[in-house]
Amino acid sequence: RDTNLPLIDWVEDYLDGHGITAHRYVHPDQPKAALFAHVGPEVEGAVVLSGHTDVVPVDGQPWDTDPFVVTARDGKYFGRGTCDMKGFDALALWALVEAHYAGVSKPLQLAFSYDEEIGCLGAPPMIKAMDGVVPKGGPVIV
């Protein structure tokens, strides 16, 4: 529902700063995009690290703090998405950059979709957009 473009912009700039080209699939009607990238040899069979950039909507939920601001209470952290896919996304991004610098012999890809939490709506068009832009991936880790 909400835009993910500030996050996608940041990821794209971060990867570019490390010499990695990122590609986007932009939603045709809404302000959101998927992002994908490839490092290593330009061959098929890459391990694909696949994450999503949205969180479950908070409509009608009884939050007593702002769900989009991490709040520390009783030695725990509370906030929407604080231990969800976003931790994996950060590690996948780190792994892609590390693989790039290591000069891996087998390719690695990053694929960040949108609207996963409301029905996996962003993954299918992103997969189509990847075809012909990056080599076909192999095993996918979500």
Short mmCIF file of N, CA and C in Angstrom, two decimals, residues 6-22 24 35 37 89-98 100-101 110 112:
data_model
loop_
_atom_site.label_atom_id
_atom_site.label_comp_id
_atom_site.label_asym_id
_atom_site.label_seq_id
_atom_site.Cartn_x
_atom_site.Cartn_y
_atom_site.Cartn_z
N PRO A 6 11.77 5.19 -0.94
CA PRO A 6 12.94 5.65 -0.19
C PRO A 6 13.91 4.51 0.16
N LEU A 7 13.37 3.36 0.52
CA LEU A 7 14.24 2.20 0.81
C LEU A 7 14.92 1.71 -0.46
N ILE A 8 14.18 1.59 -1.54
CA ILE A 8 14.76 1.12 -2.80
C ILE A 8 15.84 2.09 -3.28
N ASP A 9 15.58 3.39 -3.15
CA ASP A 9 16.60 4.40 -3.51
C ASP A 9 17.87 4.18 -2.69
N TRP A 10 17.71 3.97 -1.38
CA TRP A 10 18.86 3.80 -0.51
C TRP A 10 19.65 2.55 -0.89
N VAL A 11 18.95 1.44 -1.09
CA VAL A 11 19.63 0.19 -1.46
C VAL A 11 20.36 0.35 -2.79
N GLU A 12 19.71 0.96 -3.75
CA GLU A 12 20.34 1.16 -5.06
C GLU A 12 21.59 2.02 -4.95
N ASP A 13 21.52 3.10 -4.17
CA ASP A 13 22.69 3.96 -3.96
C ASP A 13 23.80 3.22 -3.22
N TYR A 14 23.42 2.43 -2.23
CA TYR A 14 24.40 1.66 -1.46
C TYR A 14 25.14 0.68 -2.37
N LEU A 15 24.38 -0.06 -3.17
CA LEU A 15 25.01 -1.01 -4.08
C LEU A 15 25.89 -0.29 -5.11
N ASP A 16 25.40 0.80 -5.65
CA ASP A 16 26.17 1.58 -6.61
C ASP A 16 27.49 2.04 -5.99
N GLY A 17 27.47 2.43 -4.72
CA GLY A 17 28.67 2.84 -4.03
C GLY A 17 29.70 1.72 -3.90
N HIS A 18 29.26 0.50 -4.07
CA HIS A 18 30.15 -0.66 -4.04
C HIS A 18 30.39 -1.24 -5.43
N GLY A 19 29.98 -0.50 -6.46
CA GLY A 19 30.23 -0.94 -7.83
C GLY A 19 29.30 -2.03 -8.33
N ILE A 20 28.13 -2.15 -7.70
CA ILE A 20 27.16 -3.17 -8.08
C ILE A 20 25.96 -2.49 -8.74
N THR A 21 25.62 -2.93 -9.93
CA THR A 21 24.48 -2.38 -10.64
C THR A 21 23.19 -3.04 -10.16
N ALA A 22 22.26 -2.22 -9.75
CA ALA A 22 20.94 -2.72 -9.36
C ALA A 22 19.94 -2.37 -10.46
N ARG A 24 15.62 -2.17 -11.39
CA ARG A 24 14.30 -2.01 -10.78
C ARG A 24 13.20 -2.52 -11.69
N LEU A 35 13.62 -4.49 -6.59
CA LEU A 35 15.01 -4.26 -6.95
C LEU A 35 15.73 -5.60 -7.02
N ALA A 37 19.73 -7.53 -8.26
CA ALA A 37 21.12 -7.33 -8.63
C ALA A 37 21.81 -8.69 -8.72
N ASP A 89 16.89 -9.03 5.00
CA ASP A 89 17.22 -8.10 3.91
C ASP A 89 18.58 -7.46 4.15
N ALA A 90 18.83 -7.02 5.37
CA ALA A 90 20.12 -6.38 5.69
C ALA A 90 21.27 -7.37 5.49
N LEU A 91 21.10 -8.59 5.95
CA LEU A 91 22.16 -9.59 5.80
C LEU A 91 22.35 -10.00 4.34
N ALA A 92 21.25 -10.06 3.57
CA ALA A 92 21.36 -10.39 2.15
C ALA A 92 22.11 -9.29 1.41
N LEU A 93 21.82 -8.06 1.75
CA LEU A 93 22.52 -6.93 1.14
C LEU A 93 24.01 -6.99 1.48
N TRP A 94 24.32 -7.25 2.74
CA TRP A 94 25.71 -7.39 3.16
C TRP A 94 26.40 -8.54 2.41
N ALA A 95 25.71 -9.67 2.30
CA ALA A 95 26.30 -10.84 1.63
C ALA A 95 26.59 -10.55 0.16
N LEU A 96 25.71 -9.82 -0.50
CA LEU A 96 25.93 -9.50 -1.91
C LEU A 96 27.17 -8.64 -2.07
N VAL A 97 27.33 -7.65 -1.23
CA VAL A 97 28.51 -6.78 -1.29
C VAL A 97 29.78 -7.58 -0.98
N GLU A 98 29.73 -8.41 0.04
CA GLU A 98 30.89 -9.24 0.38
C GLU A 98 31.26 -10.18 -0.77
N HIS A 100 30.68 -9.71 -3.90
CA HIS A 100 31.25 -8.87 -4.97
C HIS A 100 32.74 -8.65 -4.74
N TYR A 101 33.10 -8.28 -3.53
CA TYR A 101 34.52 -8.01 -3.23
C TYR A 101 35.35 -9.28 -3.18
N LEU A 110 20.45 -10.79 -5.61
CA LEU A 110 19.58 -10.18 -4.61
C LEU A 110 18.26 -9.86 -5.30
N PHE A 112 14.62 -8.05 -4.10
CA PHE A 112 13.75 -7.45 -3.09
C PHE A 112 12.42 -7.07 -3.73
#
